[in-house]
Amino acid sequence: MTNIIDLTLDELANKIKSKEISSTEVTSAYVDRSKSSKKLNTYVEETFEQALKNANKFDNKPNFEKKLPGIPLAVKDLFCTHNVRTTASSKILENFIPTYESTVTQNLWDAGAILLGKLNCDEFAMGSSNETSYFGNVISPIDNNLVPGGSSGGSASALAAKLTPATIGTDTGGSIRQPASFTGTVGLKPTYGSCSRYGIVAFASSLDQAGPMTRNVKDCALLLEVMSSFDQKDSTSIDFKRPNYSLKLNKNIKGKKIGIPKEYRVDGMPSEIEKLWEKGKEFLKECGAEIVDISLPHTNYALPTYYIVAPAEASSNLARYDGVKYGFRAEGENLIDMYEKTRSQGFGDEVKRRIMIGTYVLSSGYYDAYYLKAQKVRMLIKNDFDEAFKKVDAILTPSTPSSAFKIGDKKDDPVSMYLNDIFTVPVNLAGLPGISIPAGLDKNNYPLGLQIIGKPFDEQGILDIAYSMEEKINFKLKTNDWWIK
Amino acid sequence: MTIDLKTVKHISKLSRISIEDEKAKKLEKDLNSIFKWIEQLNQLNTDNVEPLTSIAETTLRLRKDQIISKNIREDILKNSPKDNKDYFVVPKVVE
């Protein structure tokens, strides 16, 4: 029999349903492997014992109608979990125990899944390398000293190292797709309004979306259909008919028009990324799709726009951390002094930097020049996509402008770190769905990803394209378990 | 436009984040490089463009005005940074 940890989410579900394996066997396998993989620093909170108890409970009274029957899953520590510590990888929430459950994680448990633990991420999801976490860097299983990407770095690392069969992340500017690309895994950011934001620690509310991170496209479709739901508790949740993505998954993409935006050919992009993109086009043609050159003229302005909009929303969202009702408190001489010391000691440098950028662009006298300007440019960026989608069904781009980098390489230069998200940020600004799939290796054997961007609510369309490309690409993730003693 | 040390300290005050002088200098440098990069947006003429405030163009829904919360006062107070069974405790604000 194949090793349990090598099975995909879909295979696990089928084998548990056919009683070939039990939830306890699966959960034990993942608990054991997670315990011997501490070197990667993926977990912030382990709930292994409770997971084994829940697996036993499932096996005693199994319900095989569920989509994720008794399947253990570790999730990003940005999702509030009832009675399980939720930190957003920040000192300020180090001891926070939520009294409620996020809608997305509740959907997982309702589908039969079992919580394995909470995964490390950049502090408040602010970062592209998982180096801003209060709990330390996450190491990529691809190579020692390599970043897994961010902010869902712990999720990507745990997934690629097979410490969880699948996982969920959040994506505000690329935080699912960039780490998926860096670790040779599949990551999807749904259309804004698809997955409920209720119970997710807020970063930038007009951009935040939760999404699946998986080993292949089929698993991605399965996990998305479990996560995605209309939710009264999120005022921007959208009520639309959500298909059974995994059942409808279809490799036939004959006649689909795929756009190639010329503006994504950026200066200084390594030739191997260019080649990968070309290869992607060839695969699409072989699948019967038609390649169409398109233009997204405001692409270059997406990142500066993002770095006004996202910090502005963050400065407002993070105003709640004042040391009064929950979280860390530093003592002060008076109330204001207590606030200032609490926030100074409780937040890390990147979070403070972004709060201050946001406060500045929203402050009196600068609002029009920065915030309003950025909102207008955001409209131009969205209009670019609207125009493009009159001509094409989806858009193909690289996921990132480079492969994964070493820990510490970009830490001291915020702008060069921000440039990592150049291909993913426009998708968030326009609220579109995007998926990153592994598509090749660079000269160091580090994974590279391709991104497929779809029309609003056309998750099925991009999943189908990814599914047909996946077969042609035939990417195999190889890690030699070097981190296991 | 450049951000000087005085502005950094003003922003820090508005953000309710105290910063030491050394950190303020580092922030001055970081913020200037970030804003220099951000200012490329000024190349664009946006005079006749509407600002995009929300992607989800939904009208806010109304819900029934009913209590749905369970009685979890104690659980909530457990997260309070200063121990107290009945209230949140803050430094004295009224003399």
Coordinates of C-alpha atoms in Angstrom, one line a residue:
Chain A
M1 CA 0.0 0.0 0.0
T2 CA 1.1 3.5 -0.7
N3 CA 2.3 5.6 2.3
I4 CA -0.6 7.5 3.9
I5 CA 1.2 10.8 3.7
D6 CA 1.6 10.4 0.0
L7 CA -2.1 10.3 -0.7
T8 CA -3.9 13.3 -2.0
L9 CA -6.9 14.8 -0.2
D10 CA -9.2 13.3 -2.7
E11 CA -7.6 9.8 -2.4
L12 CA -7.8 10.0 1.4
A13 CA -11.4 10.9 1.3
N14 CA -12.1 7.9 -1.0
K15 CA -10.1 5.5 1.0
I16 CA -11.7 6.5 4.3
K17 CA -15.1 6.2 2.7
S18 CA -14.3 2.7 1.4
K19 CA -13.0 1.8 4.9
E20 CA -9.6 0.9 3.5
I21 CA -8.0 3.2 6.1
S22 CA -9.3 4.8 9.2
S23 CA -9.3 8.5 10.3
T24 CA -7.1 7.4 13.3
E25 CA -4.5 5.9 10.9
V26 CA -4.4 9.0 8.8
T27 CA -4.3 11.4 11.8
S28 CA -1.5 9.4 13.5
A29 CA 0.6 9.4 10.3
Y30 CA 0.3 13.2 10.1
V31 CA 0.9 13.8 13.8
D32 CA 4.0 11.6 13.8
R33 CA 5.4 13.3 10.8
S34 CA 4.6 16.8 12.1
K35 CA 6.3 15.9 15.4
S36 CA 9.5 15.0 13.6
S37 CA 9.5 18.1 11.4
K38 CA 10.0 20.8 14.1
K39 CA 13.0 22.1 12.2
L40 CA 10.7 23.7 9.7
N41 CA 8.9 25.7 12.4
T42 CA 5.6 25.4 10.7
Y43 CA 3.3 25.1 13.7
V44 CA 2.4 27.9 16.1
E45 CA -0.1 25.7 18.0
E46 CA -0.3 21.9 17.9
T47 CA -3.6 20.2 18.7
F48 CA -2.4 16.7 18.1
E49 CA -3.9 15.0 21.1
Q50 CA -7.3 16.5 20.5
A51 CA -7.0 15.6 16.8
L52 CA -6.4 11.9 17.7
K53 CA -9.4 12.0 20.0
N54 CA -11.5 13.4 17.3
A55 CA -10.2 10.9 14.8
N56 CA -11.2 8.1 17.3
K57 CA -14.6 9.7 17.7
F58 CA -15.0 9.7 13.9
D59 CA -14.0 6.1 13.5
N60 CA -16.5 5.0 16.3
K61 CA -19.3 6.8 14.6
P62 CA -18.2 7.5 11.0
N63 CA -20.2 9.6 8.6
F64 CA -19.1 8.7 5.1
E65 CA -21.4 11.2 3.5
K66 CA -19.0 14.0 4.4
K67 CA -16.7 15.5 1.8
L68 CA -13.7 15.5 4.2
P69 CA -14.5 12.4 6.3
G70 CA -12.2 12.4 9.4
I71 CA -9.4 14.1 7.5
P72 CA -6.9 16.0 9.6
L73 CA -6.0 19.5 8.4
A74 CA -3.6 22.2 9.8
V75 CA -4.7 25.7 9.1
K76 CA -3.1 29.2 8.9
D77 CA -3.1 30.8 12.3
L78 CA -5.1 33.8 11.0
F79 CA -8.4 31.9 11.3
C80 CA -10.0 32.2 14.7
T81 CA -10.6 28.7 16.2
H82 CA -13.0 28.3 19.2
N83 CA -11.0 27.6 22.4
V84 CA -7.8 27.1 20.4
R85 CA -5.2 29.9 20.7
T86 CA -5.1 32.2 17.6
T87 CA -2.1 34.5 17.4
A88 CA -1.9 35.9 13.8
S89 CA 1.8 35.2 14.6
S90 CA 1.9 38.4 16.7
K91 CA 3.1 39.0 20.2
I92 CA 0.0 41.2 20.7
L93 CA -2.2 38.1 20.3
E94 CA 0.2 35.6 21.9
N95 CA -2.4 34.4 24.4
F96 CA -5.6 35.1 22.6
I97 CA -8.2 32.3 22.9
P98 CA -11.2 33.0 20.6
T99 CA -14.7 32.5 21.9
Y100 CA -15.9 31.9 18.3
E101 CA -15.0 30.0 15.2
S102 CA -14.3 31.5 11.7
T103 CA -16.9 30.6 9.1
V104 CA -14.4 29.0 6.8
T105 CA -12.9 26.7 9.4
Q106 CA -16.4 25.9 10.7
N107 CA -17.2 24.8 7.1
L108 CA -14.2 22.5 7.2
W109 CA -15.3 20.8 10.5
D110 CA -18.9 20.6 9.2
A111 CA -17.5 18.6 6.2
G112 CA -15.9 16.2 8.6
A113 CA -12.3 17.6 8.8
I114 CA -10.3 17.5 12.1
L115 CA -8.0 20.3 13.3
L116 CA -4.3 19.3 13.5
G117 CA -2.9 22.6 14.5
K118 CA -2.4 26.3 13.6
L119 CA 0.3 27.2 11.2
N120 CA 2.9 30.0 11.3
C121 CA 2.6 33.0 9.0
D122 CA 3.9 36.5 8.6
E123 CA 2.7 38.7 11.5
F124 CA -0.9 39.8 10.7
A125 CA -0.3 38.3 7.2
M126 CA 2.1 41.3 6.4
G127 CA 5.0 39.9 4.6
S128 CA 6.2 37.8 1.6
S129 CA 8.7 35.5 3.2
N130 CA 7.4 34.5 6.6
E131 CA 10.2 36.5 8.2
T132 CA 8.0 38.9 10.1
S133 CA 6.4 36.2 12.4
Y134 CA 6.9 36.7 16.2
F135 CA 7.4 33.0 16.3
G136 CA 10.4 33.0 13.9
N137 CA 11.1 32.1 10.3
V138 CA 9.5 29.2 8.6
I139 CA 11.9 27.0 6.6
S140 CA 10.9 25.7 3.2
P141 CA 11.2 22.0 2.8
I142 CA 12.7 22.7 -0.7
D143 CA 16.0 23.7 0.8
N144 CA 17.6 24.7 4.1
N145 CA 17.7 28.5 4.6
L146 CA 15.1 29.0 1.9
V147 CA 12.0 31.1 2.6
P148 CA 8.7 29.4 1.9
G149 CA 7.2 32.7 0.8
G150 CA 4.4 34.5 2.6
S151 CA 2.4 35.4 4.2
S152 CA 0.9 31.8 4.3
G153 CA 4.4 30.5 4.6
G154 CA 3.7 27.9 7.4
S155 CA 0.8 26.6 5.4
A156 CA 2.9 26.2 2.2
S157 CA 5.8 24.7 4.1
A158 CA 3.6 22.2 6.0
L159 CA 1.8 21.3 2.8
A160 CA 5.0 20.7 0.7
A161 CA 6.6 18.8 3.6
K162 CA 3.5 16.6 3.9
L163 CA 2.7 17.6 7.4
T164 CA -0.9 18.1 6.4
P165 CA -2.8 16.6 3.4
A166 CA -4.0 20.1 2.4
T167 CA -4.4 23.5 4.1
I168 CA -6.0 26.9 3.9
G169 CA -4.4 30.3 3.7
T170 CA -5.5 33.9 3.2
D171 CA -4.5 36.2 0.3
T172 CA -4.5 40.0 0.5
G173 CA -1.8 40.6 -2.2
G174 CA -0.5 37.2 -3.1
S175 CA -0.2 35.5 0.3
I176 CA -1.6 32.1 -1.0
R177 CA -0.3 32.2 -4.6
Q178 CA 3.3 33.4 -3.9
P179 CA 4.1 30.7 -1.2
A180 CA 2.4 28.1 -3.3
S181 CA 4.6 29.0 -6.2
F182 CA 7.7 29.0 -4.0
T183 CA 7.0 25.5 -2.7
G184 CA 5.7 23.7 -5.8
T185 CA 2.1 23.5 -4.6
V186 CA -1.3 24.7 -5.8
G187 CA -2.9 27.8 -4.3
L188 CA -6.1 29.6 -5.2
K189 CA -7.4 33.0 -4.2
P190 CA -11.2 33.1 -4.8
T191 CA -13.2 36.0 -6.1
Y192 CA -13.7 38.6 -3.4
G193 CA -16.9 37.7 -1.5
S194 CA -16.7 33.9 -2.1
C195 CA -15.2 32.8 1.2
S196 CA -16.5 34.5 4.3
R197 CA -14.1 36.8 6.1
Y198 CA -15.9 36.3 9.4
G199 CA -13.5 35.2 12.1
I200 CA -10.3 35.8 10.1
V201 CA -8.0 38.3 11.7
A202 CA -8.4 41.3 9.5
F203 CA -5.6 42.9 7.6
A204 CA -7.1 44.8 4.6
S205 CA -10.8 44.1 4.5
S206 CA -11.4 45.2 0.8
L207 CA -8.7 42.7 -0.3
D208 CA -8.6 39.8 2.1
Q209 CA -9.8 36.4 0.9
A210 CA -9.3 32.9 2.2
G211 CA -8.5 30.1 -0.1
P212 CA -7.3 26.5 -0.5
M213 CA -3.6 25.3 -0.7
T214 CA -3.2 21.8 -2.0
R215 CA -1.0 19.2 -3.7
N216 CA -3.0 19.2 -6.9
V217 CA -5.8 20.9 -8.8
K218 CA -8.5 18.3 -8.0
D219 CA -7.9 18.7 -4.2
C220 CA -8.0 22.5 -4.7
A221 CA -11.4 22.2 -6.3
L222 CA -12.6 19.9 -3.5
L223 CA -11.4 22.1 -0.7
L224 CA -12.7 25.3 -2.3
E225 CA -16.2 23.9 -2.5
V226 CA -16.1 23.1 1.2
M227 CA -14.7 26.5 2.2
S228 CA -16.8 28.8 0.0
S229 CA -20.3 29.8 1.3
F230 CA -22.6 32.7 1.5
D231 CA -22.4 34.1 5.1
Q232 CA -24.7 36.6 6.8
K233 CA -21.9 37.3 9.2
D234 CA -19.8 38.9 6.5
S235 CA -21.3 42.1 5.0
T236 CA -19.4 41.6 1.8
S237 CA -20.1 37.9 1.4
I238 CA -21.8 37.4 -2.0
D239 CA -24.9 35.2 -2.5
F240 CA -24.3 33.3 -5.7
K241 CA -24.7 29.7 -6.7
R242 CA -21.5 27.9 -5.8
P243 CA -20.9 24.9 -8.0
N244 CA -19.5 21.5 -6.9
Y245 CA -16.1 22.5 -8.4
S246 CA -14.5 19.1 -8.0
L247 CA -17.4 17.2 -9.6
K248 CA -17.5 19.6 -12.5
L249 CA -13.8 19.6 -13.1
N250 CA -13.2 19.3 -16.8
K251 CA -9.9 19.0 -18.8
N252 CA -11.5 20.0 -22.0
I253 CA -10.6 23.6 -22.6
K254 CA -10.8 23.5 -26.4
G255 CA -11.5 26.9 -27.9
K256 CA -10.9 28.9 -24.7
K257 CA -9.2 32.2 -25.2
I258 CA -6.3 32.9 -22.9
G259 CA -4.8 36.3 -22.7
I260 CA -1.1 37.1 -22.3
P261 CA -0.6 40.6 -20.9
K262 CA 2.5 42.3 -22.4
E263 CA 2.9 44.5 -19.3
Y264 CA 3.8 41.4 -17.2
R265 CA 7.2 41.2 -19.0
V266 CA 9.0 43.2 -16.4
D267 CA 12.5 44.5 -16.4
G268 CA 15.0 42.2 -14.8
M269 CA 12.8 39.2 -14.8
P270 CA 15.0 36.1 -15.0
S271 CA 15.0 34.3 -18.4
E272 CA 13.9 31.1 -16.8
I273 CA 10.6 32.8 -15.8
E274 CA 10.2 34.0 -19.4
K275 CA 10.8 30.5 -20.7
L276 CA 8.3 29.0 -18.2
W277 CA 5.7 31.4 -19.4
E278 CA 6.4 30.4 -23.0
K279 CA 6.2 26.8 -22.0
G280 CA 2.8 27.5 -20.4
K281 CA 1.5 29.0 -23.6
E282 CA 2.7 26.0 -25.6
F283 CA 0.9 23.6 -23.2
L284 CA -2.3 25.7 -23.5
K285 CA -2.1 25.5 -27.3
E286 CA -1.6 21.7 -27.1
C287 CA -4.8 21.6 -24.9
G288 CA -6.7 23.4 -27.7
A289 CA -6.8 26.8 -26.2
E290 CA -6.2 30.0 -28.2
I291 CA -3.5 32.4 -27.1
V292 CA -4.4 36.1 -27.4
D293 CA -2.1 39.1 -26.8
I294 CA -3.7 41.6 -24.4
S295 CA -2.8 44.7 -22.6
L296 CA -3.3 45.7 -18.9
P297 CA -1.8 49.2 -19.2
H298 CA -1.9 50.1 -15.5
T299 CA -0.1 47.0 -14.2
N300 CA 2.9 49.0 -13.1
Y301 CA 0.8 51.1 -10.8
A302 CA -0.8 48.2 -9.0
L303 CA 1.9 47.8 -6.3
P304 CA 2.1 51.4 -5.3
T305 CA -1.7 51.5 -5.2
Y306 CA -1.7 48.4 -3.0
Y307 CA 0.8 49.9 -0.6
I308 CA -1.6 52.8 0.0
V309 CA -4.9 50.9 0.2
A310 CA -3.7 47.9 2.2
P311 CA -1.8 49.9 4.9
A312 CA -4.7 52.4 5.2
E313 CA -7.1 49.6 5.8
A314 CA -4.7 47.8 8.1
S315 CA -4.1 51.0 10.2
S316 CA -7.8 51.2 10.8
N317 CA -8.3 47.4 11.4
L318 CA -5.4 47.2 13.8
A319 CA -6.6 50.1 15.9
R320 CA -8.4 47.5 17.9
Y321 CA -5.2 46.2 19.5
D322 CA -5.0 48.6 22.4
G323 CA -4.3 46.3 25.3
V324 CA -7.7 46.8 26.9
K325 CA -10.0 43.9 26.3
Y326 CA -7.6 41.1 25.1
G327 CA -4.1 40.6 23.9
F328 CA -0.8 41.9 25.2
R329 CA -0.7 45.0 27.5
A330 CA 2.4 47.0 28.5
E331 CA 1.9 49.0 31.7
G332 CA 2.0 52.8 31.2
E333 CA 1.8 56.0 33.3
N334 CA -1.7 56.7 32.0
L335 CA -4.1 55.4 29.4
I336 CA -2.4 57.0 26.4
D337 CA 1.0 55.9 27.5
M338 CA -0.4 52.4 28.0
Y339 CA -1.7 52.4 24.4
E340 CA 1.5 53.6 23.0
K341 CA 3.7 51.2 24.9
T342 CA 1.4 48.2 24.2
R343 CA 1.4 48.8 20.5
S344 CA 5.1 49.6 20.3
Q345 CA 6.1 46.4 22.2
G346 CA 3.2 44.2 20.8
F347 CA 3.7 44.8 17.1
G348 CA 6.8 43.8 15.0
D349 CA 8.6 46.3 12.8
E350 CA 6.8 45.5 9.5
V351 CA 3.4 45.8 11.1
K352 CA 4.3 49.1 12.7
R353 CA 5.7 50.4 9.4
R354 CA 2.5 49.6 7.6
I355 CA 0.3 51.0 10.3
M356 CA 2.3 54.2 10.1
I357 CA 2.1 54.3 6.3
G358 CA -1.7 53.8 6.6
T359 CA -2.1 56.4 9.3
Y360 CA -0.1 58.9 7.2
V361 CA -2.1 58.4 3.9
L362 CA -5.3 58.8 5.8
S363 CA -4.3 61.8 7.9
S364 CA -5.6 65.3 7.4
G365 CA -4.1 67.0 4.3
Y366 CA -2.8 63.8 2.7
Y367 CA -6.0 61.8 2.2
D368 CA -6.8 63.2 -1.3
A369 CA -3.2 63.1 -2.4
Y370 CA -2.6 59.5 -1.5
Y371 CA -5.7 57.5 -0.4
L372 CA -8.2 58.9 -2.8
K373 CA -5.6 58.9 -5.6
A374 CA -5.0 55.2 -5.0
Q375 CA -8.7 54.4 -5.0
K376 CA -9.0 56.1 -8.4
V377 CA -6.0 54.2 -9.8
R378 CA -7.6 51.0 -8.4
M379 CA -10.6 51.7 -10.6
L380 CA -8.3 52.1 -13.6
I381 CA -6.7 48.7 -12.8
K382 CA -10.1 47.1 -12.5
N383 CA -11.2 48.7 -15.8
D384 CA -8.1 47.1 -17.5
F385 CA -9.3 43.7 -16.5
D386 CA -12.9 44.4 -17.5
E387 CA -11.7 45.4 -21.0
A388 CA -9.4 42.4 -21.2
F389 CA -12.2 40.0 -20.3
K390 CA -14.3 41.2 -23.2
K391 CA -11.7 39.4 -25.4
V392 CA -10.5 36.5 -23.3
D393 CA -11.8 33.8 -20.9
A394 CA -8.7 33.8 -18.6
I395 CA -5.2 35.3 -18.4
L396 CA -1.9 33.5 -18.0
T397 CA 1.0 35.0 -16.2
P398 CA 4.0 33.9 -14.1
S399 CA 3.0 33.7 -10.4
T400 CA 6.2 35.5 -9.2
P401 CA 9.0 37.5 -10.8
S402 CA 11.6 35.0 -9.3
S403 CA 11.9 31.7 -7.4
A404 CA 12.3 31.5 -3.6
F405 CA 15.1 33.4 -2.0
K406 CA 17.3 32.8 1.0
I407 CA 16.3 33.9 4.5
G408 CA 17.6 37.4 5.2
D409 CA 18.1 38.3 1.5
K410 CA 15.4 41.0 1.2
K411 CA 14.7 41.7 4.8
D412 CA 16.4 45.2 4.9
D413 CA 14.8 46.5 1.8
P414 CA 11.0 46.8 2.1
V415 CA 10.5 47.9 -1.5
S416 CA 12.4 45.0 -3.0
M417 CA 10.3 42.7 -0.8
Y418 CA 7.1 44.3 -1.9
L419 CA 8.1 43.7 -5.6
N420 CA 7.6 40.0 -5.0
D421 CA 3.9 40.5 -5.3
I422 CA 4.0 42.4 -8.6
F423 CA 1.9 39.7 -10.5
T424 CA -0.5 38.8 -7.7
V425 CA -1.5 42.2 -6.3
P426 CA -3.5 43.4 -9.3
V427 CA -5.8 40.3 -8.9
N428 CA -6.7 41.4 -5.4
L429 CA -7.2 45.0 -6.3
A430 CA -9.7 43.9 -9.0
G431 CA -11.3 41.2 -6.7
L432 CA -10.7 38.4 -9.2
P433 CA -10.0 34.7 -8.7
G434 CA -6.4 33.5 -9.4
I435 CA -4.7 30.2 -9.1
S436 CA -1.0 29.4 -9.0
I437 CA 0.1 26.0 -10.2
P438 CA 3.6 24.5 -10.1
A439 CA 5.1 24.6 -13.6
G440 CA 8.8 23.9 -13.5
L441 CA 12.1 24.3 -11.7
D442 CA 14.8 27.0 -11.9
K443 CA 18.6 26.3 -12.1
N444 CA 18.7 25.5 -8.4
N445 CA 15.8 23.1 -8.7
Y446 CA 13.5 25.6 -6.9
P447 CA 9.9 25.4 -8.0
L448 CA 8.4 28.1 -10.3
G449 CA 4.7 28.7 -10.7
L450 CA 2.2 30.0 -13.3
Q451 CA -0.9 32.0 -12.5
I452 CA -4.2 31.8 -14.2
I453 CA -6.5 34.7 -13.6
G454 CA -10.3 34.4 -14.2
K455 CA -13.4 36.5 -14.5
P456 CA -15.3 37.2 -11.3
F457 CA -16.9 34.0 -10.0
D458 CA -15.3 31.9 -12.7
E459 CA -13.3 29.7 -10.3
Q460 CA -14.5 26.7 -12.3
G461 CA -13.0 28.2 -15.5
I462 CA -9.5 28.7 -14.0
L463 CA -9.6 25.3 -12.2
D464 CA -10.4 23.6 -15.5
I465 CA -7.5 25.3 -17.2
A466 CA -5.2 24.5 -14.4
Y467 CA -6.4 20.9 -14.4
S468 CA -5.7 20.4 -18.1
M469 CA -2.3 22.2 -17.8
E470 CA -1.4 20.1 -14.7
E471 CA -1.5 16.9 -16.8
K472 CA 0.7 18.3 -19.5
I473 CA 3.2 19.9 -17.0
N474 CA 3.4 16.7 -15.0
F475 CA 5.3 18.5 -12.1
K476 CA 6.6 16.2 -9.4
L477 CA 7.6 17.8 -6.1
K478 CA 10.7 16.2 -4.7
T479 CA 12.0 16.8 -1.2
N480 CA 14.3 14.2 0.4
D481 CA 13.0 14.8 4.0
W482 CA 16.4 16.4 4.9
W483 CA 14.7 18.2 7.9
I484 CA 13.7 14.9 9.6
K485 CA 16.3 13.7 12.1
Chain B
M1 CA 7.9 65.2 -1.0
T2 CA 10.0 64.1 1.9
I3 CA 9.1 62.9 5.4
D4 CA 11.2 64.4 8.1
L5 CA 11.8 63.2 11.6
K6 CA 9.2 65.5 13.0
T7 CA 6.6 64.1 10.7
V8 CA 7.6 60.5 11.7
K9 CA 7.1 61.4 15.3
H10 CA 3.7 63.0 14.5
I11 CA 2.6 59.8 12.6
S12 CA 3.8 57.7 15.5
K13 CA 1.7 59.8 17.9
L14 CA -1.4 59.5 15.6
S15 CA -0.8 55.7 15.4
R16 CA -0.5 55.4 19.2
I17 CA 2.9 53.7 18.7
S18 CA 5.7 55.0 20.8
I19 CA 9.1 54.9 19.0
E20 CA 12.6 55.5 20.2
D21 CA 14.8 58.1 18.4
E22 CA 17.0 55.4 16.7
K23 CA 14.0 53.6 15.3
A24 CA 12.4 56.9 14.2
K25 CA 15.5 57.6 12.1
K26 CA 15.3 54.1 10.5
L27 CA 11.6 54.7 9.8
E28 CA 12.3 58.1 8.3
K29 CA 14.6 56.4 5.8
D30 CA 12.2 53.5 5.1
L31 CA 9.1 55.7 4.7
N32 CA 11.0 58.1 2.3
S33 CA 12.0 55.2 0.1
I34 CA 8.5 53.8 0.1
F35 CA 6.8 57.1 -0.6
K36 CA 9.3 58.0 -3.3
W37 CA 8.3 54.7 -5.0
I38 CA 4.5 55.3 -4.3
E39 CA 4.7 58.8 -5.9
Q40 CA 4.9 57.3 -9.4
L41 CA 1.1 57.3 -9.2
N42 CA 1.2 61.0 -9.8
Q43 CA 2.2 60.3 -13.4
L44 CA -1.4 59.3 -14.0
N45 CA -4.2 61.7 -14.7
T46 CA -7.2 60.6 -12.6
D47 CA -9.3 63.8 -12.8
N48 CA -12.3 62.1 -14.3
V49 CA -12.0 58.7 -12.6
E50 CA -14.4 57.5 -9.9
P51 CA -12.7 56.1 -6.8
L52 CA -13.1 52.3 -6.3
T53 CA -14.2 51.9 -2.7
S54 CA -15.6 48.4 -2.8
I55 CA -15.3 45.4 -5.2
A56 CA -18.4 43.8 -3.9
E57 CA -21.1 46.2 -5.0
T58 CA -23.7 45.0 -2.5
T59 CA -26.2 47.0 -0.5
L60 CA -25.8 46.2 3.1
R61 CA -28.3 43.7 4.3
L62 CA -30.5 44.2 7.3
R63 CA -30.7 41.4 9.9
K64 CA -33.4 40.7 12.4
D65 CA -32.9 42.6 15.7
Q66 CA -32.6 39.6 17.9
I67 CA -30.0 38.4 20.4
I68 CA -28.0 35.5 19.0
S69 CA -25.0 35.5 21.3
K70 CA -24.7 33.0 24.1
N71 CA -23.8 34.0 27.6
I72 CA -20.0 33.9 27.3
R73 CA -19.1 36.9 29.5
E74 CA -16.6 34.8 31.5
D75 CA -14.9 33.4 28.4
I76 CA -14.5 36.9 27.0
L77 CA -13.1 38.3 30.3
K78 CA -10.6 35.4 30.4
N79 CA -8.8 37.1 27.5
S80 CA -8.5 40.4 29.4
P81 CA -4.9 41.3 30.0
K82 CA -5.6 42.4 33.5
D83 CA -7.3 39.8 35.7
N84 CA -10.8 40.7 36.8
K85 CA -13.9 38.6 37.0
D86 CA -16.3 41.5 36.4
Y87 CA -14.8 44.3 34.3
F88 CA -12.0 45.3 32.0
V89 CA -9.5 47.2 34.0
V90 CA -7.7 50.2 32.5
P91 CA -5.4 52.9 34.0
K92 CA -7.3 55.6 35.8
V93 CA -8.7 58.1 33.3
V94 CA -10.8 60.4 35.5
E95 CA -9.2 62.3 38.3

